[in-house]
Coordinates of C-alpha atoms and ligand atoms in Angstrom, one line a residue:
X756 CA 0.0 0.1 0.2
X757 CA 1.2 3.7 -0.8
X758 CA 2.3 5.6 1.7
X759 CA 0.2 8.5 2.9
X760 CA 2.5 11.7 2.9
X761 CA 1.8 15.6 3.8
X762 CA 4.1 18.4 2.8
X763 CA 5.0 21.4 4.7
X764 CA 6.2 24.4 2.7
X765 CA 4.3 22.9 -0.7
X766 CA 5.0 26.0 -2.4
X767 CA 8.5 26.7 -2.0
X768 CA 11.7 26.0 -3.8
X769 CA 11.9 22.2 -2.5
X770 CA 8.3 21.9 -1.8
X771 CA 7.6 22.1 -5.6
X772 CA 10.3 19.6 -6.3
X773 CA 8.6 17.1 -4.0
X774 CA 5.1 17.7 -5.3
X775 CA 6.7 17.0 -8.6
X776 CA 8.6 13.9 -7.7
X777 CA 6.5 12.5 -5.6
X778 CA 3.4 12.2 -6.9
X779 CA 5.4 10.3 -9.8
X780 CA 6.3 7.5 -6.9
X781 CA 3.6 4.9 -7.8
X782 CA 4.8 4.3 -3.3
X783 CA 3.6 7.4 -2.3
X784 CA 0.1 9.0 -2.1
X785 CA 0.6 13.0 -1.3
X786 CA -2.6 13.6 0.3
X787 CA -2.0 17.5 1.9
X788 CA 0.0 20.6 1.0
X789 CA 0.7 23.0 3.7
X790 CA 1.4 26.5 3.4
X791 CA 0.6 29.7 5.4
X792 CA -2.8 31.7 4.4
X793 CA -0.8 34.7 3.6
X794 CA 1.4 33.1 0.7
X795 CA 0.2 34.4 -3.1
X796 CA -1.0 31.1 -4.2
X797 CA -2.9 29.6 -1.0
X798 CA -6.0 27.5 -2.1
X799 CA -4.4 26.8 -5.8
X800 CA -3.7 23.3 -6.5
X801 CA -0.3 22.2 -5.5
X802 CA 0.3 20.5 -8.6
X803 CA -0.7 23.3 -10.8
X804 CA 1.9 25.3 -8.7
X805 CA 4.6 22.9 -8.8
X806 CA 4.1 23.2 -12.7
X807 CA 3.0 19.3 -13.2
X808 CA -0.7 19.9 -14.0
X809 CA -3.4 19.1 -11.5
X810 CA -3.1 16.8 -8.5
X811 CA -6.3 17.7 -6.5
X812 CA -4.3 19.2 -3.1
X813 CA -5.1 22.7 -2.5
X814 CA -2.3 24.0 -0.3
X815 CA -4.1 24.2 2.8
X816 CA -3.7 25.0 6.6
X817 CA -5.7 22.4 7.3
X818 CA -6.4 18.7 6.1
X819 CA -9.4 16.1 6.9
X820 CA -6.9 13.5 5.7
X821 CA -5.0 11.0 7.3
X822 CA -1.2 10.7 6.3
X823 CA 1.9 8.6 8.0
X824 CA 4.7 11.2 7.3
X825 CA 5.0 15.1 7.2
X826 CA 8.0 16.3 5.2
X827 CA 8.8 20.0 6.4
X828 CA 11.4 22.4 4.0
X829 CA 9.4 25.1 5.2
X830 CA 11.0 28.1 8.1
X831 CA 11.7 28.0 11.6
X832 CA 7.8 28.9 12.7
X833 CA 6.4 26.7 9.7
X834 CA 8.7 23.6 10.8
X835 CA 7.3 24.5 14.5
X836 CA 3.9 24.2 13.1
X837 CA 4.6 20.7 11.6
X838 CA 5.8 19.0 14.4
X839 CA 2.8 19.7 16.2
X840 CA 1.3 18.4 13.2
X841 CA 2.8 15.6 13.2
X842 CA 2.2 14.8 16.8
X843 CA -1.1 15.3 16.7
X844 CA -1.4 12.9 13.4
X845 CA 0.7 10.5 14.8
X846 CA 2.8 10.5 12.0
X847 CA 6.3 10.0 11.4
X848 CA 8.2 13.9 10.9
X849 CA 10.7 14.2 8.6
X850 CA 12.6 17.8 9.3
X851 CA 14.9 19.1 6.8
X852 CA 14.2 22.8 7.5
X853 CA 18.0 24.4 8.6
X854 CA 18.3 27.6 10.7
X855 CA 16.3 26.6 13.6
X856 CA 16.4 28.1 17.1
X857 CA 17.7 25.9 20.3
X858 CA 13.4 26.4 21.0
X859 CA 12.5 24.8 18.0
X860 CA 15.6 22.0 18.1
X861 CA 14.4 20.9 21.3
X862 CA 10.6 20.7 20.4
X863 CA 12.0 18.4 17.8
X864 CA 13.4 15.8 20.3
X865 CA 11.1 15.6 22.6
X866 CA 8.6 15.3 19.7
X867 CA 11.3 12.0 19.1
X868 CA 9.9 10.7 22.5
X869 CA 6.1 9.9 20.5
X870 CA 6.9 9.5 17.1
X871 CA 9.7 8.7 14.7
X872 CA 11.5 11.4 13.0
X873 CA 14.1 12.1 11.0
X874 CA 16.3 15.1 11.4
X875 CA 19.0 15.8 9.1
X876 CA 20.4 19.0 7.4
X877 CA 20.7 17.2 4.3
X878 CA 18.7 14.5 3.2
X879 CA 21.3 14.0 0.0
X880 CA 23.0 10.7 -0.4
X881 CA 26.4 12.4 -1.7
X882 CA 26.5 15.0 1.3
X883 CA 26.1 12.0 3.9
X884 CA 28.8 10.1 2.5
X885 CA 31.0 12.8 2.3
X886 CA 30.2 13.1 6.0
X887 CA 31.4 10.2 6.7
X888 CA 34.6 11.1 4.5
X889 CA 35.2 13.5 6.3
X890 CA 35.0 11.8 9.7
X891 CA 37.7 8.9 8.4
X892 CA 40.3 12.2 7.8
X893 CA 39.3 13.8 10.7
X894 CA 40.4 10.1 12.9
X895 CA 43.3 10.1 10.9
X896 CA 44.8 13.8 11.1
X897 CA 43.7 14.6 14.5
X898 CA 47.3 14.2 15.9
X899 CA 49.3 14.5 13.2
X900 CA 52.8 16.4 13.4
X901 CA 52.3 20.2 13.0
X902 CA 48.5 20.1 12.7
X903 CA 46.1 20.1 10.5
X904 CA 43.8 23.0 9.8
X905 CA 40.3 22.6 8.9
X906 CA 37.7 25.0 7.0
X907 CA 34.3 25.0 5.9
X908 CA 33.1 26.5 2.9
X909 CA 29.8 26.6 1.5
X910 CA 28.2 28.6 -1.5
X911 CA 24.4 28.9 -1.9
X912 CA 21.8 30.6 -3.9
X913 CA 21.1 34.6 -3.2
X914 CA 17.9 33.7 -1.7
X915 CA 19.5 31.6 1.3
X916 CA 18.5 32.9 4.4
X917 CA 20.1 31.2 6.7
X918 CA 23.9 31.1 7.5
X919 CA 26.2 29.5 7.3
X920 CA 24.3 26.2 5.9
X921 CA 23.2 23.9 8.4
X922 CA 24.9 21.0 6.4
X923 CA 28.0 23.3 6.6
X924 CA 27.5 23.7 10.3
X925 CA 26.7 19.6 10.8
X926 CA 29.8 19.2 8.7
X927 CA 32.0 21.4 11.4
X928 CA 30.2 19.6 14.6
X929 CA 31.2 16.0 13.2
X930 CA 35.0 17.0 12.4
X931 CA 35.2 18.5 15.5
X932 CA 34.4 15.9 17.8
X933 CA 37.2 13.6 15.8
X934 CA 39.3 16.0 16.6
X935 CA 38.7 17.6 19.9
X936 CA 38.2 20.9 18.5
X937 CA 35.9 23.4 20.7
X938 CA 36.5 26.9 18.8
X939 CA 34.2 27.4 15.6
X940 CA 34.6 31.4 14.1
X941 CA 32.9 32.8 10.6
X942 CA 34.9 34.4 8.3
X943 CA 37.6 36.5 9.7
X944 CA 39.0 40.3 9.2
X945 CA 41.1 42.5 10.2
X946 CA 44.4 41.0 12.0
X947 CA 43.1 37.8 14.1
X948 CA 46.7 37.1 14.3
X949 CA 48.1 33.6 13.6
X950 CA 45.6 30.9 13.4
X951 CA 45.1 28.6 16.2
X952 CA 44.5 24.8 15.4
X953 CA 41.7 24.8 17.6
X954 CA 39.2 26.5 15.4
X955 CA 37.0 25.3 12.5
X956 CA 36.2 28.3 10.4
X957 CA 32.9 28.6 8.5
X958 CA 32.8 30.6 5.2
X959 CA 29.2 31.5 3.5
X960 CA 29.2 32.6 -0.3
X961 CA 25.7 33.6 -1.7
X962 CA 25.5 33.8 -5.7
X963 CA 23.1 33.5 -7.9
X964 CA 20.7 30.1 -7.9
X965 CA 23.6 27.9 -6.7
X966 CA 21.1 24.8 -5.0
X967 CA 24.4 24.0 -2.8
X968 CA 28.0 23.1 -2.7
X969 CA 30.4 22.5 0.2
X970 CA 34.2 22.1 0.2
X971 CA 35.6 20.8 3.8
X972 CA 39.7 21.9 3.6
X973 CA 41.9 20.0 5.5
X974 CA 45.4 22.0 5.5
X975 CA 48.6 20.6 6.9
X976 CA 52.0 22.2 6.3
X977 CA 53.3 21.0 2.8
X978 CA 49.8 19.3 1.7
X979 CA 46.2 19.8 1.6
X980 CA 43.2 17.9 1.4
X981 CA 39.6 19.3 0.3
X982 CA 36.5 17.1 -0.2
X983 CA 34.1 19.1 -2.5
X984 CA 30.1 17.8 -2.7
X985 CA 27.8 19.8 -5.2
X986 CA 24.8 19.9 -6.1
X987 CA 23.1 20.4 -9.5
X988 CA 20.1 21.1 -8.9
X989 CA 17.4 19.9 -5.5
X990 CA 16.1 16.5 -6.4
X991 CA 19.2 15.0 -4.7
X992 CA 17.5 16.4 -1.5
X993 CA 13.9 15.9 -2.5
X994 CA 14.3 11.8 -3.2
X995 CA 16.1 11.9 -0.1
X996 CA 13.3 12.9 1.9
X997 CA 11.0 11.4 0.1
X998 CA 12.8 7.9 0.8
X999 CA 13.1 9.1 4.5
X1000 CA 9.0 9.6 4.7
X1001 CA 8.8 5.9 3.6
X1002 CA 11.6 4.7 6.0
X1003 CA 9.9 6.5 8.8
X1004 CA 6.3 5.9 8.4
X1005 CA 5.4 3.0 10.8
X1006 CA 8.9 3.1 12.3
X1007 CA 9.3 3.0 16.7
X1008 CA 9.3 6.2 17.9
X1009 CA 12.6 8.2 17.9
X1010 CA 15.5 10.1 16.3
X1011 CA 16.5 9.0 13.3
X1012 CA 19.1 9.9 10.6
X1013 CA 19.9 9.9 6.8
X1014 CA 22.7 7.1 7.8
X1015 CA 19.8 5.1 9.2
X1016 CA 17.7 5.8 6.1
X1017 CA 20.2 5.6 3.6
X1018 CA 22.3 2.8 5.0
X1019 CA 25.5 4.5 5.5
Ligands
NDP1342 N1 17.5 18.7 4.6 C1 17.6 19.6 3.3 O1 18.2 18.6 2.4 C2 17.5 21.0 2.7 C3 16.8 21.6 3.7 N2 16.7 23.1 2.6 C4 16.1 24.0 4.1 O2 14.5 23.7 3.6 C5 14.6 25.2 4.0 C6 13.2 25.7 2.9 O3 14.0 25.9 1.8 P1 13.6 26.4 0.6 O4 12.6 25.8 -0.4 O5 14.7 26.6 -0.5 O6 12.7 27.6 0.8 P2 11.8 28.5 0.2 O7 11.7 30.1 0.9 O8 11.4 28.3 -1.2 O9 10.3 27.5 0.7 C7 9.6 27.8 2.0 C8 8.3 28.0 1.9 O10 7.8 27.8 2.9 C9 6.3 28.5 3.0 N3 6.2 29.0 4.7 C10 6.2 29.9 5.2 N4 5.9 29.9 6.7 C11 5.2 29.0 6.7 C12 4.7 28.6 7.5 N5 4.1 29.2 8.8 N6 3.8 27.0 7.1 C13 3.9 26.6 6.6 N7 5.0 26.7 5.3 C14 5.4 28.3 5.5 C15 7.3 29.4 2.2 O11 6.5 30.7 2.4 P3 6.5 31.9 1.6 O12 7.6 31.6 0.7 O13 5.3 33.3 1.2 O14 7.9 32.6 3.3 C16 7.7 28.8 1.4 O15 6.8 28.7 0.1 C17 15.5 25.6 4.4 O16 15.3 26.0 5.8 C18 16.3 25.0 3.8 O17 17.8 25.7 4.2 C19 16.7 23.0 1.7 C20 17.6 21.9 0.9 C21 17.6 20.6 1.2
LIG1343 O1 18.8 26.4 1.5 C1 19.3 25.7 0.7 O2 18.9 25.7 -0.3 C2 19.9 24.0 1.5 N1 19.9 24.2 2.6 C3 20.3 23.2 3.3 C4 21.2 23.4 4.2 O3 21.3 24.7 4.9 O4 22.0 22.7 4.6 C5 20.6 22.1 2.4 C6 21.6 22.3 1.0 O5 22.5 22.6 0.9 C7 20.3 23.5 0.3

């Protein structure tokens, strides 16, 4: 039987790709598409808005339809509403929105006590694989003579509201945990002085329509290793999120990540 899903933020850049790709997947049934009532396309058919023709599901704030998973790609307030919807509907939650305050993050962790939650700053297979590779590099380089300097560069489209990306922050956290690094900086200016090893720096570039690119640099004395992972469009995130919804629907309550979904 098809997994019945709801999409929150359904008129957004990601929401539209979820509607388009989800509607082609015979193992999924999109039964609700949520948007905030102030959206210019509120009330319109979600399929028409996504450019795939009539889906028979309007952009709405409420639904009587039953669903077993809700996918959220929206904004912090929307993410908060998605958590409440998932808990009330006893549905699985796929949380993809980034830039959440601690208060919203706590709500997600709390929800995972009663429903299954897949929470990841990137639903992309190659990004999650690169995280694994970076953990291997960090472990190997943590005690290297002369030290290894770690910097995380990310590039995204000009419309992105949070910075640095949730993915960049996750790369930093994973590497810091392996290398025992405790300090984080965002860019540099003036005369910060010689770079300490106990530091990861983030650099966020915002240009054009870039759907997402991350480079992790491990700089040694005499040699450098860089890992770059680059999206050419948003479908890698949408496909991963749809896969996560199928994975989570019907699972026991708990917090899952994309390694669980992808078997990495
Ligand atoms: N984990 C992952 O793999 C990925 C995560 N993301 C994250 O997903 C989020 C969305 O990205 P993107 O699609 O590019 O952003 P968009 O701004 O294009 O889409 C967000 C949508 O949510 C709508 N919205 C605003 N308030 C609410 C609300 N209260 N309830 C429901 N919907 C609401 C917005 O409406 P309006 O335009 O009127 O504000 C918009 O339609 C970002 O945080 C981004 O970082 C993005 C890609 C991959
Ligand atoms: O806003 C985006 O576009 C993206 N956001 C996510 C993030 O902040 O990590 C994931 C992806 O890089 C695209």
